[in-house]
Structures are given as structure tokens and as C-alpha cells.
mmCIF file of C-alpha atoms in Angstrom:
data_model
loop_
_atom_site.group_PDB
_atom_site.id
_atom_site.type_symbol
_atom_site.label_atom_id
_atom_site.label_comp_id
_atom_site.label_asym_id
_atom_site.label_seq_id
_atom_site.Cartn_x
_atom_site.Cartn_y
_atom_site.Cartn_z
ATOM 1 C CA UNK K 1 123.235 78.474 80.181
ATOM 2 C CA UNK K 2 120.611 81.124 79.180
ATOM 3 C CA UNK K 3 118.190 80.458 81.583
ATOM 4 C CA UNK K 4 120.253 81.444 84.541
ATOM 5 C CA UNK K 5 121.203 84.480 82.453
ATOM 6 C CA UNK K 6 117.201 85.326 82.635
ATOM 7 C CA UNK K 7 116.529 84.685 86.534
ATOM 8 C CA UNK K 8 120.420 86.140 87.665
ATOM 9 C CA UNK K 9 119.114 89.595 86.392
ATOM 10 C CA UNK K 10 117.637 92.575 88.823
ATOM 11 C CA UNK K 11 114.657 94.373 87.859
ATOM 12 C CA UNK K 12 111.550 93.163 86.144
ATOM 13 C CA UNK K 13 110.442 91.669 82.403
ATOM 14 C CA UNK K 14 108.184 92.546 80.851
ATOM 15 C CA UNK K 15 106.119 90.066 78.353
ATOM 16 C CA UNK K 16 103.929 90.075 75.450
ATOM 17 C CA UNK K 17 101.792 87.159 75.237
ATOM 18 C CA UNK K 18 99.934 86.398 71.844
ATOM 19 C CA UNK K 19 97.575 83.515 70.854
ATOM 20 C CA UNK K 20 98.444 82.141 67.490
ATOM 21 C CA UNK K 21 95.891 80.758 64.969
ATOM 22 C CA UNK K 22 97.049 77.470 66.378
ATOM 23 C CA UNK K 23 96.389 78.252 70.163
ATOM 24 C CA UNK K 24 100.215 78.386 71.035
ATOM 25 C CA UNK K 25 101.174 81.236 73.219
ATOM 26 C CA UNK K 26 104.034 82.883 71.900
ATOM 27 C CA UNK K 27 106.258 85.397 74.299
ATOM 28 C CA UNK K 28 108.374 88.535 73.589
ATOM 29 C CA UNK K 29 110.132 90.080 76.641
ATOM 30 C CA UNK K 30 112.888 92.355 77.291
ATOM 31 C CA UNK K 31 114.717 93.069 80.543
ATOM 32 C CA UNK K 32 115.682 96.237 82.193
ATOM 33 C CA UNK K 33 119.547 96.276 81.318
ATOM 34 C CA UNK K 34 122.855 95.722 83.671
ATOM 35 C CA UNK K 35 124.361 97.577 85.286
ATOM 36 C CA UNK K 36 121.903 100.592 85.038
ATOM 37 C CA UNK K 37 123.151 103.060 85.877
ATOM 38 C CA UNK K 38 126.325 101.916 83.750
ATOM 39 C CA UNK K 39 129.132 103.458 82.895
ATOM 40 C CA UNK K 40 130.307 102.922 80.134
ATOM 41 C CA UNK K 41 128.803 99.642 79.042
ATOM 42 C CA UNK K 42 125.508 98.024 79.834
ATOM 43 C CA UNK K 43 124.147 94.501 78.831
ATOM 44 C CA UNK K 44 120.232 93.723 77.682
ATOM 45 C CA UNK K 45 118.847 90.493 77.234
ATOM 46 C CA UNK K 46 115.719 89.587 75.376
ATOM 47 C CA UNK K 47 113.422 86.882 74.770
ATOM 48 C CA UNK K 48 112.560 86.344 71.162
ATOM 49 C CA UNK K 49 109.551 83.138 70.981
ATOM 50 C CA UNK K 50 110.248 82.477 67.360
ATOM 51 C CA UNK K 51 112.829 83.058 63.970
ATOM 52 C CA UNK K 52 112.009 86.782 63.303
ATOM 53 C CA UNK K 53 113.554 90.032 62.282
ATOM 54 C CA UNK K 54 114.574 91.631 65.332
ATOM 55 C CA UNK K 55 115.557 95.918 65.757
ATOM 56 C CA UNK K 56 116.821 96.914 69.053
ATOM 57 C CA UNK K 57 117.940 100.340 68.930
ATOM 58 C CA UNK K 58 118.979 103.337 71.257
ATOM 59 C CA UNK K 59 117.150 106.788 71.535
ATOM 60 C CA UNK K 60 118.194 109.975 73.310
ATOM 61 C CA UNK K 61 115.407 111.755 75.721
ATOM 62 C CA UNK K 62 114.549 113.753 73.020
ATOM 63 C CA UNK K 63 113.146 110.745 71.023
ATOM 64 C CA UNK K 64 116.310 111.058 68.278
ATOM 65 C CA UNK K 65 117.724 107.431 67.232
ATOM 66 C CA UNK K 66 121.230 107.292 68.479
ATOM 67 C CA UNK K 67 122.748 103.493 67.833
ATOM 68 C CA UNK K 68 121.283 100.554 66.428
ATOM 69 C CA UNK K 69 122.722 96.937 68.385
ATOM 70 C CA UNK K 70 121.161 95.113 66.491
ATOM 71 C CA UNK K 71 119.010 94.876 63.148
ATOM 72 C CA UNK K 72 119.103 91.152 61.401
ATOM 73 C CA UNK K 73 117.013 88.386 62.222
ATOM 74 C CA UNK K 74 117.541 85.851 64.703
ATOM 75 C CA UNK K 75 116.421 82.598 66.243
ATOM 76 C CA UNK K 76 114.317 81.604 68.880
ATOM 77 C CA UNK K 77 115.249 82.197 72.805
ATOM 78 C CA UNK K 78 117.065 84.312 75.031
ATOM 79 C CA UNK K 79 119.764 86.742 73.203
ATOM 80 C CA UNK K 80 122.239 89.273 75.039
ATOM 81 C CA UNK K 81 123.641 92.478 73.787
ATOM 82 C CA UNK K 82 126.228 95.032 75.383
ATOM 83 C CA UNK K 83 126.023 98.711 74.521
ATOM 84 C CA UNK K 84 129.220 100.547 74.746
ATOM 85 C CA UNK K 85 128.020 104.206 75.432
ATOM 86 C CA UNK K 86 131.600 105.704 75.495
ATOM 87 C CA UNK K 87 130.624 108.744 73.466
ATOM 88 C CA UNK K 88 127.827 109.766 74.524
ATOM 89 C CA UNK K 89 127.104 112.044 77.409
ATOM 90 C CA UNK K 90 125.616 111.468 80.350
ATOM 91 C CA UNK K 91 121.761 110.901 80.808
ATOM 92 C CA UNK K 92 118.577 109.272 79.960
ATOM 93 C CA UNK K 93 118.443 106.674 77.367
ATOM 94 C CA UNK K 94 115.736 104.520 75.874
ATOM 95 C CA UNK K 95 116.316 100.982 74.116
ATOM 96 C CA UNK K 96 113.263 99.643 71.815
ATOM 97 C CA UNK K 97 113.401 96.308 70.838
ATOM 98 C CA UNK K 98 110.802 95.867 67.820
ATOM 99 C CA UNK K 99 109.920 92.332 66.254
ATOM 100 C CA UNK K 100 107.080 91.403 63.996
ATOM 101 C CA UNK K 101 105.139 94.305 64.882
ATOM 102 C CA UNK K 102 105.650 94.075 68.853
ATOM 103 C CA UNK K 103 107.634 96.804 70.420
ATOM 104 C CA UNK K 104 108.724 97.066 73.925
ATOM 105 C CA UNK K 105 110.570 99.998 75.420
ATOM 106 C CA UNK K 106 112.740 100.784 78.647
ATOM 107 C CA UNK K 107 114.970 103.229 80.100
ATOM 108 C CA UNK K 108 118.652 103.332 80.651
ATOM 109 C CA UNK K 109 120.613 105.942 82.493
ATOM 110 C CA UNK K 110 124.664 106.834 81.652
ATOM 111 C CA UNK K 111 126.380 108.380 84.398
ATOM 112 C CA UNK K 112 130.025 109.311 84.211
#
């Protein structure tokens, strides 16, 4: 299931943690993705703590949007995603997952 997904993964997650009005913690994480380097496809996983609009997209080094994975809302828990850089060249990459006003970056790095 998902949660061996989450601990089968190398690298490390990072985690937003907010307090609700109702004292509930809520959390928001993304993982580095795998294989990195990849070549030509990569997988990230994310954590998304409750139903919300969800943007994970991919930026060059120079900060230009390249790909959008995904852009739609989706439910709670952990969610995978493969990114099939074929035509793109090698190099640095940055995904940015954005949800509810939370936004969590990372780097990727194509090498063929």
C-alpha cells in the first residue's frame, strides 16, 4: 500500500505542519524524487493532509515553468507522479508542489 511507498523511498521529507482553528495538525510533505539522477523518467510522491487543489509543476534553473504533472484537486494521502523528461536536456530541475497556499520545492537532476 502507500505507506510502504513513503518509508521504501531514499532521501528525506520534508513537512509542513499547521494548527487548524480546531487544534488538528494538518501535514503537507513532498519527497525528493526516484531515481535522481534519472534518466529519462523520475517518480515524486507527496503527502496531501486534506481535499485541496493541488499544482506540482517543473522549472528549469533559470526559474522558467517547463511542465505541469499535475493541476486538479485531489484527496487526502499519499499521491505518486512520474515525469517523463525525454525532451529535455540534461541538467538541473526544480519541482514545486503548491496547495492552499503552502509551497514546497526540491531539486531534480537529468543526466543522459
Amino acid at each position: 500500500g502507500g505507506a510502504i511507498l513513503s518509508t521504501s523511498l531514499p532521501g528525506s521529507v520534508v513537512a509542513v505542519h499547521d494548527d487548524n482553528e480546531y487544534g488538528r495538525t494538518t501535514s503537507f510533505s513532498l519527497a525528493q524524487n526516484y531515481p535522481n539522477p534519472f534518466n529519462p523518467t523520475t517518480a515524486i510522491s507527496y503527502h496531501v493532509s486534506a481535499a485541496s487543489f493541488v499544482e506540482l509543476k517543473i522549472f528549469d534553473i533559470l526559474g522558467r515553468e517547463i511542465a505541469t504533472l499535475v493541476n486538479e484537486k485531489l484527496s487526502p494521502g499519499l499521491h505518486k507522479t512520474v515525469w517523463n523528461a525525454v525532451n529535455f536536456p540534461s541538467g538541473v530541475y526544480f519541482y514545486r508542489l503548491q496547495t492552499d497556499g503552502k509551497r514546497l520545492t526540491r531539486k531534480l537532476l537529468l543526466v543522459k
